[in-house]
């Protein structure tokens, strides 16, 4: 008997073909054509397994999928899933733990350099037929020798630290449970609380999950406690930063600049102030997308789906609830 996997993200035909080429035996795949709620509810009606990256899965969408056995995150953060509704409906939730750690870490490094050195601004001005070498929107700084504060130190944060080692700066980190001293020494990092990181870091990089404790954590007061020469990088979740406060802090030059791949509302409204500011680098939630990481991530996800189809548990590290 064939089982049906439904991918809620409106992927391209090419991506769907690549995913189908990796499917376990006895599986078929369908994917969304748009993000409309009615369309999503229609395509999950006979789904055995649901996959979502950026699409929110609420109680109503789960209720429209009475056959669903597993809801799988294409990625790591499950803050866009209604976990209580999944539990109530008896739907297992899993994720691809660690799958995007290196791609997101590399992207983070790119955002740091791109923001500090005005790369996106320079590209944009040339596209608009302007040669503004003496009119930079902010001073251009090197990453080398800077103090970097990493907020959230799981697989992604630790990979960011590894990539930063050759730049010779000081690396601070914070997380709920401090690492053992030997692990800190191996990574070349120092533990600090959030207040210390905000006060001392030249670059504050966010890699924490979205939780009730981290929601709105970077507000106007937090931004005002940063150096005026510091920049903020957010590849965590949009809700960790209060965007209206960030806009005001940037306008007031309370911090030097910001780079973000995530937003409070996604897709981000195209009239959002952050998209018009010259001291901001904004990207459309693409940090985890790396073509050469695609196959391993999909195989990890399909492996969990295949296990559930055979009546086995998902990989322990990937199990959410």
mmCIF file of C-alpha atoms in Angstrom:
data_model
loop_
_atom_site.group_PDB
_atom_site.id
_atom_site.type_symbol
_atom_site.label_atom_id
_atom_site.label_comp_id
_atom_site.label_asym_id
_atom_site.label_seq_id
_atom_site.Cartn_x
_atom_site.Cartn_y
_atom_site.Cartn_z
ATOM 1 C CA UNK A 1 0.000 0.000 0.000
ATOM 2 C CA UNK A 2 1.368 3.424 -0.990
ATOM 3 C CA UNK A 3 1.764 6.105 1.674
ATOM 4 C CA UNK A 4 1.390 9.782 0.840
ATOM 5 C CA UNK A 5 3.803 12.508 1.924
ATOM 6 C CA UNK A 6 2.618 16.100 1.576
ATOM 7 C CA UNK A 7 5.154 18.943 1.579
ATOM 8 C CA UNK A 8 3.394 22.141 2.656
ATOM 9 C CA UNK A 9 6.018 24.518 1.297
ATOM 10 C CA UNK A 10 5.382 25.560 -2.326
ATOM 11 C CA UNK A 11 8.578 24.059 -3.712
ATOM 12 C CA UNK A 12 9.621 24.127 -7.352
ATOM 13 C CA UNK A 13 8.978 21.243 -9.749
ATOM 14 C CA UNK A 14 12.735 20.664 -9.904
ATOM 15 C CA UNK A 15 12.987 20.351 -6.110
ATOM 16 C CA UNK A 16 10.001 17.993 -6.054
ATOM 17 C CA UNK A 17 11.679 15.804 -8.680
ATOM 18 C CA UNK A 18 14.867 15.625 -6.628
ATOM 19 C CA UNK A 19 12.865 14.715 -3.525
ATOM 20 C CA UNK A 20 10.916 12.016 -5.363
ATOM 21 C CA UNK A 21 14.176 10.510 -6.567
ATOM 22 C CA UNK A 22 15.136 9.874 -2.938
ATOM 23 C CA UNK A 23 11.775 8.522 -1.722
ATOM 24 C CA UNK A 24 11.635 5.203 0.138
ATOM 25 C CA UNK A 25 9.807 2.400 -1.596
ATOM 26 C CA UNK A 26 6.030 2.630 -1.341
ATOM 27 C CA UNK A 27 5.933 6.423 -0.908
ATOM 28 C CA UNK A 28 4.471 9.142 -3.109
ATOM 29 C CA UNK A 29 4.916 12.885 -2.754
ATOM 30 C CA UNK A 30 2.638 15.860 -3.307
ATOM 31 C CA UNK A 31 3.504 19.481 -2.592
ATOM 32 C CA UNK A 32 1.669 22.757 -2.130
ATOM 33 C CA UNK A 33 1.266 25.169 -5.025
ATOM 34 C CA UNK A 34 0.625 28.186 -2.771
ATOM 35 C CA UNK A 35 0.328 29.166 0.897
ATOM 36 C CA UNK A 36 -3.458 29.621 1.027
ATOM 37 C CA UNK A 37 -5.078 27.897 4.023
ATOM 38 C CA UNK A 38 -7.861 26.311 1.951
ATOM 39 C CA UNK A 39 -5.360 24.802 -0.492
ATOM 40 C CA UNK A 40 -3.181 23.425 2.312
ATOM 41 C CA UNK A 41 -6.166 21.860 4.050
ATOM 42 C CA UNK A 42 -7.248 20.280 0.783
ATOM 43 C CA UNK A 43 -3.932 18.607 0.006
ATOM 44 C CA UNK A 44 -3.438 17.154 3.522
ATOM 45 C CA UNK A 45 -6.861 15.515 3.586
ATOM 46 C CA UNK A 46 -5.404 12.102 2.659
ATOM 47 C CA UNK A 47 -1.823 12.657 3.836
ATOM 48 C CA UNK A 48 -0.094 10.000 5.876
ATOM 49 C CA UNK A 49 2.933 12.206 6.520
ATOM 50 C CA UNK A 50 3.229 16.004 6.518
ATOM 51 C CA UNK A 51 6.444 17.922 5.925
ATOM 52 C CA UNK A 52 6.853 21.650 6.538
ATOM 53 C CA UNK A 53 9.740 24.051 6.579
ATOM 54 C CA UNK A 54 8.351 27.584 6.833
ATOM 55 C CA UNK A 55 4.595 26.933 6.685
ATOM 56 C CA UNK A 56 2.791 27.181 10.029
ATOM 57 C CA UNK A 57 0.921 24.044 11.069
ATOM 58 C CA UNK A 58 -1.904 24.905 13.445
ATOM 59 C CA UNK A 59 -4.746 22.906 14.956
ATOM 60 C CA UNK A 60 -7.061 23.622 12.029
ATOM 61 C CA UNK A 61 -4.582 22.322 9.466
ATOM 62 C CA UNK A 62 -3.887 19.206 11.539
ATOM 63 C CA UNK A 63 -7.626 18.590 11.930
ATOM 64 C CA UNK A 64 -7.894 18.608 8.133
ATOM 65 C CA UNK A 65 -5.411 15.688 8.049
ATOM 66 C CA UNK A 66 -7.147 12.851 9.933
ATOM 67 C CA UNK A 67 -4.791 10.181 8.527
ATOM 68 C CA UNK A 68 -1.574 11.986 9.425
ATOM 69 C CA UNK A 69 0.824 9.927 11.519
ATOM 70 C CA UNK A 70 3.895 12.156 11.491
ATOM 71 C CA UNK A 71 4.526 15.895 11.130
ATOM 72 C CA UNK A 72 8.146 16.437 10.127
ATOM 73 C CA UNK A 73 10.012 19.722 10.218
ATOM 74 C CA UNK A 74 12.216 20.374 7.203
ATOM 75 C CA UNK A 75 14.800 21.997 9.434
ATOM 76 C CA UNK A 76 15.086 22.316 13.186
ATOM 77 C CA UNK A 77 12.897 25.021 14.762
ATOM 78 C CA UNK A 78 9.362 23.813 15.485
ATOM 79 C CA UNK A 79 7.954 27.095 16.792
ATOM 80 C CA UNK A 80 5.670 27.225 13.738
ATOM 81 C CA UNK A 81 3.999 23.947 14.790
ATOM 82 C CA UNK A 82 1.118 23.631 17.273
ATOM 83 C CA UNK A 83 2.680 20.877 19.342
ATOM 84 C CA UNK A 84 -0.279 20.624 21.726
ATOM 85 C CA UNK A 85 -2.623 20.033 18.808
ATOM 86 C CA UNK A 86 -0.284 17.391 17.405
ATOM 87 C CA UNK A 87 -0.162 15.568 20.737
ATOM 88 C CA UNK A 88 -3.942 15.731 21.092
ATOM 89 C CA UNK A 89 -4.381 14.228 17.621
ATOM 90 C CA UNK A 90 -1.747 11.562 18.200
ATOM 91 C CA UNK A 91 0.587 12.927 15.518
ATOM 92 C CA UNK A 92 4.303 12.371 16.070
ATOM 93 C CA UNK A 93 6.506 15.432 15.525
ATOM 94 C CA UNK A 94 10.114 15.160 14.360
ATOM 95 C CA UNK A 95 12.833 17.369 12.879
ATOM 96 C CA UNK A 96 16.127 17.083 10.997
ATOM 97 C CA UNK A 97 18.410 17.787 13.933
ATOM 98 C CA UNK A 98 21.810 19.123 12.941
ATOM 99 C CA UNK A 99 21.042 18.994 9.225
ATOM 100 C CA UNK A 100 21.365 22.726 8.621
ATOM 101 C CA UNK A 101 24.061 23.577 11.180
ATOM 102 C CA UNK A 102 26.942 24.093 8.755
ATOM 103 C CA UNK A 103 24.941 25.866 6.007
ATOM 104 C CA UNK A 104 23.403 28.295 8.507
ATOM 105 C CA UNK A 105 26.761 28.888 10.208
ATOM 106 C CA UNK A 106 28.418 29.690 6.876
ATOM 107 C CA UNK A 107 25.525 31.984 5.941
ATOM 108 C CA UNK A 108 25.912 33.747 9.287
ATOM 109 C CA UNK A 109 29.563 34.413 8.561
ATOM 110 C CA UNK A 110 28.529 35.798 5.178
ATOM 111 C CA UNK A 111 26.011 38.134 6.800
ATOM 112 C CA UNK A 112 28.641 39.369 9.248
ATOM 113 C CA UNK A 113 31.133 40.223 6.521
ATOM 114 C CA UNK A 114 28.461 41.507 4.145
ATOM 115 C CA UNK A 115 27.107 43.886 6.771
ATOM 116 C CA UNK A 116 30.407 45.029 8.224
ATOM 117 C CA UNK A 117 31.926 45.694 4.781
ATOM 118 C CA UNK A 118 28.789 47.201 3.123
ATOM 119 C CA UNK A 119 28.704 44.501 0.436
ATOM 120 C CA UNK A 120 24.950 44.444 -0.151
ATOM 121 C CA UNK A 121 24.825 48.239 -0.212
ATOM 122 C CA UNK A 122 27.648 48.378 -2.739
ATOM 123 C CA UNK A 123 25.929 45.874 -5.012
ATOM 124 C CA UNK A 124 22.614 47.703 -4.773
ATOM 125 C CA UNK A 125 24.114 51.110 -5.575
ATOM 126 C CA UNK A 126 25.901 49.762 -8.656
ATOM 127 C CA UNK A 127 22.664 48.134 -9.831
ATOM 128 C CA UNK A 128 21.136 51.594 -9.611
ATOM 129 C CA UNK A 129 23.996 53.108 -11.682
ATOM 130 C CA UNK A 130 25.651 54.879 -8.728
ATOM 131 C CA UNK A 131 29.372 54.983 -7.864
ATOM 132 C CA UNK A 132 29.340 56.035 -4.199
ATOM 133 C CA UNK A 133 32.765 55.076 -2.861
ATOM 134 C CA UNK A 134 32.940 58.221 -0.704
ATOM 135 C CA UNK A 135 29.360 57.978 0.558
ATOM 136 C CA UNK A 136 29.253 54.722 2.517
ATOM 137 C CA UNK A 137 26.125 54.383 4.694
ATOM 138 C CA UNK A 138 28.323 53.505 7.670
ATOM 139 C CA UNK A 139 32.007 52.868 8.364
ATOM 140 C CA UNK A 140 33.362 49.652 6.858
ATOM 141 C CA UNK A 141 34.956 47.351 9.437
ATOM 142 C CA UNK A 142 36.942 44.122 9.297
ATOM 143 C CA UNK A 143 35.720 41.024 11.108
ATOM 144 C CA UNK A 144 39.264 40.152 12.156
ATOM 145 C CA UNK A 145 40.030 40.830 15.795
ATOM 146 C CA UNK A 146 36.454 41.643 16.782
ATOM 147 C CA UNK A 147 34.578 40.429 19.848
ATOM 148 C CA UNK A 148 31.699 38.218 18.716
ATOM 149 C CA UNK A 149 28.794 37.342 20.997
ATOM 150 C CA UNK A 150 26.865 34.183 20.117
ATOM 151 C CA UNK A 151 23.431 33.973 21.740
ATOM 152 C CA UNK A 152 22.323 30.350 21.665
ATOM 153 C CA UNK A 153 25.076 27.768 21.407
ATOM 154 C CA UNK A 154 23.658 24.606 19.911
ATOM 155 C CA UNK A 155 24.939 22.975 16.721
ATOM 156 C CA UNK A 156 24.652 26.164 14.669
ATOM 157 C CA UNK A 157 26.199 28.460 17.267
ATOM 158 C CA UNK A 158 29.103 26.077 17.807
ATOM 159 C CA UNK A 159 29.766 25.864 14.071
ATOM 160 C CA UNK A 160 29.758 29.662 13.900
ATOM 161 C CA UNK A 161 32.398 29.673 16.631
ATOM 162 C CA UNK A 162 34.541 27.182 14.697
ATOM 163 C CA UNK A 163 34.354 29.293 11.538
ATOM 164 C CA UNK A 164 35.314 32.425 13.482
ATOM 165 C CA UNK A 165 38.479 30.996 15.042
ATOM 166 C CA UNK A 166 40.807 32.022 12.163
ATOM 167 C CA UNK A 167 39.680 35.655 12.493
ATOM 168 C CA UNK A 168 41.527 35.896 15.779
ATOM 169 C CA UNK A 169 38.871 37.668 17.818
ATOM 170 C CA UNK A 170 37.305 36.986 21.179
ATOM 171 C CA UNK A 171 34.236 34.724 21.082
ATOM 172 C CA UNK A 172 31.642 34.949 23.844
ATOM 173 C CA UNK A 173 28.661 32.610 24.077
ATOM 174 C CA UNK A 174 25.599 32.149 26.201
ATOM 175 C CA UNK A 175 23.222 29.230 26.587
ATOM 176 C CA UNK A 176 21.076 27.695 29.307
ATOM 177 C CA UNK A 177 23.720 25.168 30.329
ATOM 178 C CA UNK A 178 27.349 26.153 30.240
ATOM 179 C CA UNK A 179 29.734 23.828 28.406
ATOM 180 C CA UNK A 180 32.450 21.930 30.208
ATOM 181 C CA UNK A 181 35.729 23.815 30.454
ATOM 182 C CA UNK A 182 37.430 21.392 28.058
ATOM 183 C CA UNK A 183 34.736 22.009 25.433
ATOM 184 C CA UNK A 184 35.125 25.770 25.814
ATOM 185 C CA UNK A 185 38.854 25.516 25.363
ATOM 186 C CA UNK A 186 38.478 23.302 22.287
ATOM 187 C CA UNK A 187 36.123 25.830 20.681
ATOM 188 C CA UNK A 188 38.070 28.857 21.897
ATOM 189 C CA UNK A 189 35.035 30.454 23.543
ATOM 190 C CA UNK A 190 34.184 32.172 26.827
ATOM 191 C CA UNK A 191 30.869 31.874 28.656
ATOM 192 C CA UNK A 192 29.042 35.133 29.407
ATOM 193 C CA UNK A 193 25.529 36.211 30.268
ATOM 194 C CA UNK A 194 23.387 38.078 27.757
ATOM 195 C CA UNK A 195 23.979 41.456 29.382
ATOM 196 C CA UNK A 196 27.749 41.058 29.077
ATOM 197 C CA UNK A 197 27.493 39.984 25.451
ATOM 198 C CA UNK A 198 25.313 42.954 24.566
ATOM 199 C CA UNK A 199 27.681 45.346 26.309
ATOM 200 C CA UNK A 200 30.994 43.988 24.995
ATOM 201 C CA UNK A 201 30.431 42.382 21.594
ATOM 202 C CA UNK A 202 31.161 44.117 18.297
ATOM 203 C CA UNK A 203 28.887 41.579 16.611
ATOM 204 C CA UNK A 204 25.895 40.011 18.389
ATOM 205 C CA UNK A 205 24.728 36.887 16.543
ATOM 206 C CA UNK A 206 21.410 35.249 17.464
ATOM 207 C CA UNK A 207 21.053 31.465 17.236
ATOM 208 C CA UNK A 208 18.583 30.687 20.016
ATOM 209 C CA UNK A 209 15.238 28.893 19.570
ATOM 210 C CA UNK A 210 11.972 30.794 19.752
ATOM 211 C CA UNK A 211 10.502 30.145 23.212
ATOM 212 C CA UNK A 212 8.421 32.125 25.702
ATOM 213 C CA UNK A 213 11.735 33.102 27.319
ATOM 214 C CA UNK A 214 13.380 34.363 24.112
ATOM 215 C CA UNK A 215 10.345 36.001 22.482
ATOM 216 C CA UNK A 216 11.024 39.747 22.289
ATOM 217 C CA UNK A 217 14.346 39.271 24.064
ATOM 218 C CA UNK A 218 16.102 41.856 21.886
ATOM 219 C CA UNK A 219 14.046 44.948 22.584
ATOM 220 C CA UNK A 220 14.912 48.657 22.587
ATOM 221 C CA UNK A 221 16.574 48.465 25.981
ATOM 222 C CA UNK A 222 18.740 45.535 24.872
ATOM 223 C CA UNK A 223 19.720 47.373 21.692
ATOM 224 C CA UNK A 224 20.576 50.515 23.636
ATOM 225 C CA UNK A 225 22.898 48.465 25.844
ATOM 226 C CA UNK A 226 25.008 47.500 22.811
ATOM 227 C CA UNK A 227 27.977 49.468 21.550
ATOM 228 C CA UNK A 228 27.026 52.175 19.081
ATOM 229 C CA UNK A 229 29.614 50.599 16.766
ATOM 230 C CA UNK A 230 28.105 47.098 17.106
ATOM 231 C CA UNK A 231 25.957 45.157 14.673
ATOM 232 C CA UNK A 232 23.179 42.602 15.197
ATOM 233 C CA UNK A 233 22.810 39.376 13.184
ATOM 234 C CA UNK A 234 19.569 37.384 13.374
ATOM 235 C CA UNK A 235 19.300 33.934 11.806
ATOM 236 C CA UNK A 236 17.291 32.557 14.743
ATOM 237 C CA UNK A 237 13.628 33.569 14.571
ATOM 238 C CA UNK A 238 12.027 36.906 13.796
ATOM 239 C CA UNK A 239 10.127 37.061 17.072
ATOM 240 C CA UNK A 240 13.325 37.024 19.122
ATOM 241 C CA UNK A 241 13.830 40.634 18.020
ATOM 242 C CA UNK A 242 11.138 43.316 18.348
ATOM 243 C CA UNK A 243 11.429 44.653 14.815
ATOM 244 C CA UNK A 244 9.872 48.052 15.522
ATOM 245 C CA UNK A 245 12.457 48.570 18.271
ATOM 246 C CA UNK A 246 15.243 47.523 15.911
ATOM 247 C CA UNK A 247 14.061 50.007 13.277
ATOM 248 C CA UNK A 248 14.045 52.838 15.815
ATOM 249 C CA UNK A 249 17.468 51.876 17.177
ATOM 250 C CA UNK A 250 18.912 51.881 13.660
ATOM 251 C CA UNK A 251 17.323 55.219 12.831
ATOM 252 C CA UNK A 252 18.686 56.689 16.058
ATOM 253 C CA UNK A 253 22.121 55.188 15.289
ATOM 254 C CA UNK A 254 22.107 53.395 18.632
ATOM 255 C CA UNK A 255 23.741 50.468 16.814
ATOM 256 C CA UNK A 256 25.732 50.508 13.583
ATOM 257 C CA UNK A 257 23.666 48.062 11.553
ATOM 258 C CA UNK A 258 21.753 44.797 11.395
ATOM 259 C CA UNK A 259 21.436 41.738 9.183
ATOM 260 C CA UNK A 260 18.422 39.444 9.311
ATOM 261 C CA UNK A 261 17.229 36.338 7.518
ATOM 262 C CA UNK A 262 14.073 35.950 9.635
ATOM 263 C CA UNK A 263 11.073 38.143 10.424
ATOM 264 C CA UNK A 264 8.138 38.457 12.793
ATOM 265 C CA UNK A 265 5.830 37.921 9.797
ATOM 266 C CA UNK A 266 6.893 35.715 6.892
ATOM 267 C CA UNK A 267 6.869 36.396 4.033
ATOM 268 C CA UNK A 268 7.994 39.823 5.232
ATOM 269 C CA UNK A 269 5.797 42.693 3.938
ATOM 270 C CA UNK A 270 7.626 44.437 1.111
ATOM 271 C CA UNK A 271 6.980 47.842 2.664
ATOM 272 C CA UNK A 272 8.786 46.858 5.866
ATOM 273 C CA UNK A 273 11.180 49.631 6.978
ATOM 274 C CA UNK A 274 14.078 47.189 7.366
ATOM 275 C CA UNK A 275 14.007 46.577 3.609
ATOM 276 C CA UNK A 276 14.649 50.244 2.867
ATOM 277 C CA UNK A 277 17.537 50.945 5.250
ATOM 278 C CA UNK A 278 21.082 51.235 3.916
ATOM 279 C CA UNK A 279 22.664 49.875 7.113
ATOM 280 C CA UNK A 280 20.641 46.635 6.933
ATOM 281 C CA UNK A 281 21.237 43.383 5.054
ATOM 282 C CA UNK A 282 17.937 41.519 4.633
ATOM 283 C CA UNK A 283 17.511 38.057 3.102
ATOM 284 C CA UNK A 284 14.335 35.932 2.686
ATOM 285 C CA UNK A 285 14.877 33.084 5.194
ATOM 286 C CA UNK A 286 17.385 31.240 3.013
ATOM 287 C CA UNK A 287 20.220 30.543 5.478
ATOM 288 C CA UNK A 288 19.576 26.793 5.529
ATOM 289 C CA UNK A 289 19.359 26.425 1.752
ATOM 290 C CA UNK A 290 22.473 24.827 0.300
ATOM 291 C CA UNK A 291 22.226 22.634 -2.791
ATOM 292 C CA UNK A 292 25.100 20.436 -1.665
ATOM 293 C CA UNK A 293 23.386 19.796 1.682
ATOM 294 C CA UNK A 294 20.028 18.903 0.136
ATOM 295 C CA UNK A 295 20.363 15.144 -0.294
ATOM 296 C CA UNK A 296 21.607 14.380 3.213
ATOM 297 C CA UNK A 297 18.823 16.456 4.774
ATOM 298 C CA UNK A 298 16.084 14.843 2.696
ATOM 299 C CA UNK A 299 17.422 11.354 3.375
ATOM 300 C CA UNK A 300 17.408 12.106 7.103
ATOM 301 C CA UNK A 301 13.762 13.192 6.858
ATOM 302 C CA UNK A 302 12.698 10.320 4.613
ATOM 303 C CA UNK A 303 14.448 7.903 6.967
ATOM 304 C CA UNK A 304 12.271 9.019 9.862
ATOM 305 C CA UNK A 305 9.131 8.780 7.739
ATOM 306 C CA UNK A 306 10.103 5.286 6.600
ATOM 307 C CA UNK A 307 10.643 4.219 10.212
ATOM 308 C CA UNK A 308 7.197 5.399 11.254
ATOM 309 C CA UNK A 309 5.651 3.698 8.204
ATOM 310 C CA UNK A 310 7.238 0.435 9.400
ATOM 311 C CA UNK A 311 5.973 0.961 12.942
ATOM 312 C CA UNK A 312 9.339 2.009 14.354
ATOM 313 C CA UNK A 313 10.223 5.195 16.279
ATOM 314 C CA UNK A 314 11.968 8.106 14.602
ATOM 315 C CA UNK A 315 15.649 8.650 15.317
ATOM 316 C CA UNK A 316 15.992 9.633 18.969
ATOM 317 C CA UNK A 317 17.851 12.864 18.210
ATOM 318 C CA UNK A 318 15.087 13.957 15.813
ATOM 319 C CA UNK A 319 12.104 13.203 18.060
ATOM 320 C CA UNK A 320 10.191 16.247 19.325
ATOM 321 C CA UNK A 321 6.965 14.820 20.749
#
